[in-house]
CSV table of C-alpha atoms in Angstrom, one decimal:
chain,number,residue,atom,x,y,z
B,18,MET,CA,233.5,240.7,218.7
B,19,THR,CA,232.9,243.8,216.6
B,20,TYR,CA,235.9,246.0,215.5
B,21,TYR,CA,235.0,248.7,218.0
B,22,ASN,CA,234.5,246.4,221.0
B,23,ALA,CA,237.8,244.8,220.2
B,24,ILE,CA,239.6,248.1,220.4
B,25,LYS,CA,237.5,249.2,223.5
B,26,ALA,CA,238.6,246.0,225.3
B,27,ALA,CA,242.2,246.5,224.5
B,28,VAL,CA,242.2,250.2,225.7
B,29,ALA,CA,239.5,250.5,228.5
B,30,GLY,CA,240.2,253.5,230.7
B,31,LYS,CA,242.8,256.3,230.6
B,32,LYS,CA,246.4,255.2,230.4
B,33,GLN,CA,249.2,256.9,232.3
B,34,GLY,CA,250.6,259.7,230.3
B,35,GLU,CA,247.4,260.3,228.3
B,36,ASN,CA,247.2,263.9,229.9
B,37,GLU,CA,251.0,264.8,229.1
B,38,LYS,CA,251.3,267.3,226.4
B,39,ARG,CA,253.1,265.9,223.3
B,40,HIS,CA,256.3,267.5,222.3
B,41,ASP,CA,255.3,267.6,218.6
B,42,VAL,CA,252.2,269.9,219.0
B,43,VAL,CA,252.3,272.7,216.4
B,44,ARG,CA,249.0,274.5,216.8
B,45,THR,CA,245.7,274.4,218.8
B,46,ILE,CA,242.6,274.8,216.6
B,47,GLU,CA,239.3,275.8,218.1
B,48,PRO,CA,236.1,275.6,216.0
B,49,GLU,CA,233.2,277.9,216.7
B,50,SER,CA,231.3,276.7,219.8
B,51,GLY,CA,228.4,277.4,222.1
B,52,PRO,CA,228.7,280.0,224.9
B,53,TRP,CA,228.6,277.8,228.0
B,54,GLY,CA,230.9,275.5,229.7
B,55,GLU,CA,234.6,275.1,230.7
B,56,PHE,CA,237.4,273.2,229.0
B,57,THR,CA,238.3,269.7,230.3
B,58,ASP,CA,241.8,268.5,230.6
B,59,MET,CA,243.5,268.0,227.3
B,60,VAL,CA,244.0,264.3,226.4
B,61,TYR,CA,246.5,263.0,223.7
B,62,CYS,CA,247.1,260.1,221.4
B,63,ASP,CA,250.5,258.3,222.2
B,64,ALA,CA,253.6,259.4,220.5
B,65,ASN,CA,253.8,258.5,216.8
B,66,THR,CA,250.0,258.1,216.5
B,67,TRP,CA,247.3,260.5,215.6
B,68,ALA,CA,243.4,260.6,215.4
B,69,ILE,CA,242.1,258.4,212.6
B,70,GLY,CA,238.4,258.2,213.7
B,71,PHE,CA,235.8,259.1,216.3
B,72,ARG,CA,232.4,258.4,217.9
B,73,GLN,CA,230.1,260.7,219.9
B,74,ARG,CA,227.6,260.3,222.7
B,75,VAL,CA,224.3,262.0,222.0
B,76,GLU,CA,221.1,262.4,223.9
B,77,LYS,CA,218.2,261.8,221.5
B,78,PRO,CA,215.4,264.4,221.4
B,79,CYS,CA,213.3,263.9,224.5
B,80,ASP,CA,210.2,266.1,223.7
B,81,ASN,CA,209.0,267.9,226.8
B,82,CYS,CA,212.3,267.6,228.8
B,83,ASP,CA,215.7,269.4,228.9
B,84,ASP,CA,217.6,268.4,225.7
B,85,THR,CA,221.3,268.4,225.7
B,86,ALA,CA,222.3,266.7,222.3
B,87,LEU,CA,226.0,266.2,222.1
B,88,ASN,CA,227.4,264.9,225.4
B,89,ALA,CA,230.9,263.6,224.7
B,90,LEU,CA,233.4,262.7,222.0
B,91,GLU,CA,236.0,259.9,221.8
B,92,LEU,CA,238.9,259.8,219.3
B,93,LEU,CA,240.4,256.7,217.8
B,94,CYS,CA,244.2,256.9,217.7
B,95,GLY,CA,246.2,255.1,215.1
B,96,LYS,CA,249.5,254.6,213.4
B,97,LYS,CA,250.5,255.7,209.9
B,98,ASP,CA,249.7,252.2,208.6
B,99,GLY,CA,246.1,252.7,209.8
B,100,THR,CA,246.4,250.3,212.7
B,101,PRO,CA,244.1,251.5,215.6
B,102,VAL,CA,246.0,251.8,218.8
B,103,LYS,CA,243.7,253.4,221.5
B,104,LEU,CA,240.7,255.5,222.3
B,105,ILE,CA,240.8,258.7,224.1
B,106,THR,CA,238.2,261.0,225.7
B,107,SER,CA,238.5,264.0,228.0
B,108,HIS,CA,235.0,263.3,229.6
B,109,LYS,CA,232.4,260.6,229.3
B,110,GLY,CA,229.5,263.0,229.3
B,111,PHE,CA,226.1,262.7,231.3
B,112,TRP,CA,223.3,261.6,229.1
B,113,GLY,CA,222.6,259.7,225.8
B,114,ASP,CA,224.0,256.8,223.9
B,115,TRP,CA,227.4,256.2,222.1
B,116,GLY,CA,227.3,255.9,218.4
B,117,ASP,CA,229.4,253.6,216.3
B,118,ASN,CA,233.1,254.5,215.6
B,119,VAL,CA,233.7,256.1,212.3
B,120,ARG,CA,237.2,256.5,210.8
B,121,CYS,CA,239.3,257.7,207.9
B,122,PRO,CA,239.9,254.7,205.5
B,123,GLY,CA,243.4,253.4,204.7
B,124,LYS,CA,246.9,254.4,205.5
B,125,ASN,CA,248.2,257.8,206.3
B,126,ASN,CA,244.8,259.1,206.6
B,127,PHE,CA,244.2,261.2,209.8
B,128,LEU,CA,241.7,263.8,211.2
B,129,LYS,CA,243.0,267.1,209.9
B,130,GLY,CA,239.9,269.4,210.3
B,131,VAL,CA,236.7,269.7,212.5
B,132,SER,CA,233.4,271.4,212.6
B,133,PHE,CA,230.4,271.5,215.0
B,134,LYS,CA,226.7,271.9,214.4
B,135,ILE,CA,225.7,274.5,216.9
B,136,GLU,CA,222.3,275.7,218.0
B,137,GLU,CA,222.3,279.5,218.8
B,138,PRO,CA,221.2,280.5,222.4
B,139,GLN,CA,217.4,280.1,222.6
B,140,GLU,CA,216.7,282.9,225.0
B,141,THR,CA,213.7,281.5,226.9
B,142,GLY,CA,213.7,278.2,225.0
B,143,ASP,CA,215.7,275.0,225.6
B,144,ASP,CA,219.4,275.4,224.7
B,145,THR,CA,221.4,272.5,223.4
B,146,ALA,CA,224.6,274.1,222.0
B,147,ALA,CA,226.6,271.5,220.1
B,148,ASN,CA,224.4,268.9,218.4
B,149,ASP,CA,227.0,267.1,216.0
B,150,CYS,CA,230.5,267.0,214.9
B,151,GLN,CA,232.3,266.2,211.7
B,152,PHE,CA,235.9,265.7,210.8
B,153,ALA,CA,237.9,266.2,207.5
B,154,CYS,CA,240.3,263.4,206.7
B,155,SER,CA,243.8,264.1,205.3
B,156,GLN,CA,243.3,262.0,202.3
B,157,SER,CA,239.6,261.4,201.8
B,158,SER,CA,236.3,263.3,202.4
B,159,ASN,CA,234.6,264.3,205.6
B,160,ILE,CA,233.3,261.7,208.1
B,161,PHE,CA,230.2,262.1,210.1
B,162,ALA,CA,229.0,260.4,213.3
B,163,SER,CA,226.3,257.7,213.3
B,164,LYS,CA,224.4,259.6,216.0
B,165,ASP,CA,223.4,263.3,215.9
B,166,ASP,CA,220.5,265.6,216.8
B,167,PRO,CA,218.5,267.9,214.5
B,168,TRP,CA,219.1,271.4,215.9
B,169,GLY,CA,221.6,274.0,214.9
B,170,ASN,CA,223.7,274.9,211.8
B,171,TRP,CA,227.2,273.7,210.7
B,172,LYS,CA,229.9,276.1,211.5
B,173,GLN,CA,233.1,276.8,209.5
B,174,MET,CA,235.7,273.9,209.4
B,175,LYS,CA,239.0,274.6,211.2
B,176,TYR,CA,242.1,272.9,209.9
B,177,CYS,CA,245.4,271.8,211.2
B,178,PRO,CA,248.4,273.1,209.3
B,179,PRO,CA,249.9,271.1,206.5
B,180,SER,CA,252.0,268.0,207.5
B,181,THR,CA,250.1,267.8,210.8
B,182,ALA,CA,247.0,266.0,212.2
B,183,ILE,CA,244.9,266.1,215.2
B,184,CYS,CA,246.6,264.3,218.2
B,185,GLY,CA,244.7,265.5,221.2
B,186,PHE,CA,241.6,267.4,222.4
B,187,SER,CA,239.7,269.0,225.2
B,188,LEU,CA,236.0,269.3,225.4
B,189,LYS,CA,234.1,272.6,226.2
B,190,LEU,CA,231.6,271.1,228.8
B,191,GLU,CA,228.9,272.6,230.8
B,192,ASN,CA,228.4,270.7,234.1
B,193,ILE,CA,225.1,269.5,235.2
B,194,GLN,CA,222.8,272.5,236.0
B,195,HIS,CA,220.3,270.6,238.2
B,196,GLU,CA,217.3,272.9,238.0
B,197,GLY,CA,218.8,275.0,235.2
B,198,ASP,CA,219.0,274.4,231.4
B,199,ASP,CA,221.6,271.8,230.6
B,200,THR,CA,223.7,271.9,227.4
B,201,ALA,CA,226.5,269.4,228.0
B,202,VAL,CA,229.1,269.8,225.1
B,203,ASN,CA,229.4,273.2,223.7
B,204,GLY,CA,232.5,272.5,221.5
B,205,ALA,CA,236.2,271.5,221.8
B,206,LYS,CA,239.7,272.5,221.1
B,207,PHE,CA,242.2,270.2,219.2
B,208,ASP,CA,246.0,270.0,219.2
B,209,CYS,CA,247.7,269.3,215.9
B,210,CYS,CA,250.9,267.3,215.9
B,211,THR,CA,253.6,266.9,213.2
B,212,LEU,CA,253.2,263.8,211.0
């Protein structure tokens, strides 16, 4: 069983309390995002755990169809010793495949900053909004997802305050438009909790 599948098997589905706001939230950061969608419910890592990794669901380019690119994010929560504890997501998305989990290596190394690759509105063309996401680790370099799409430009990284790390998030998600132009994920906001 792979590392990711072992974690997934242990934590499948939302757990009670996942939507309850933590008492140690210091700030909410919101990186630049696309213009469409509404925020989903905020979901949180358990107390005394923070985000140490992530994976994303991306619809690959589909040529003459309605591309959506980034469809969902999932954060891997872990303890200070680096032990993974659970996976959280605020929405599973609609289209595409999940990439592999990537994480900050070692102990006391948490997600502290985030940036999206955003395609600007295309007027009469096919809009995709968010195409990719990257995170800054507190004690190492940035980590990138194993799946992404080619459109857009990286926006400015937004960081948690010192001595905090990402502990929860909410996706900015456009619902299915049926006959309209779908974009799915446009961005997200993240809560930073005291370490």
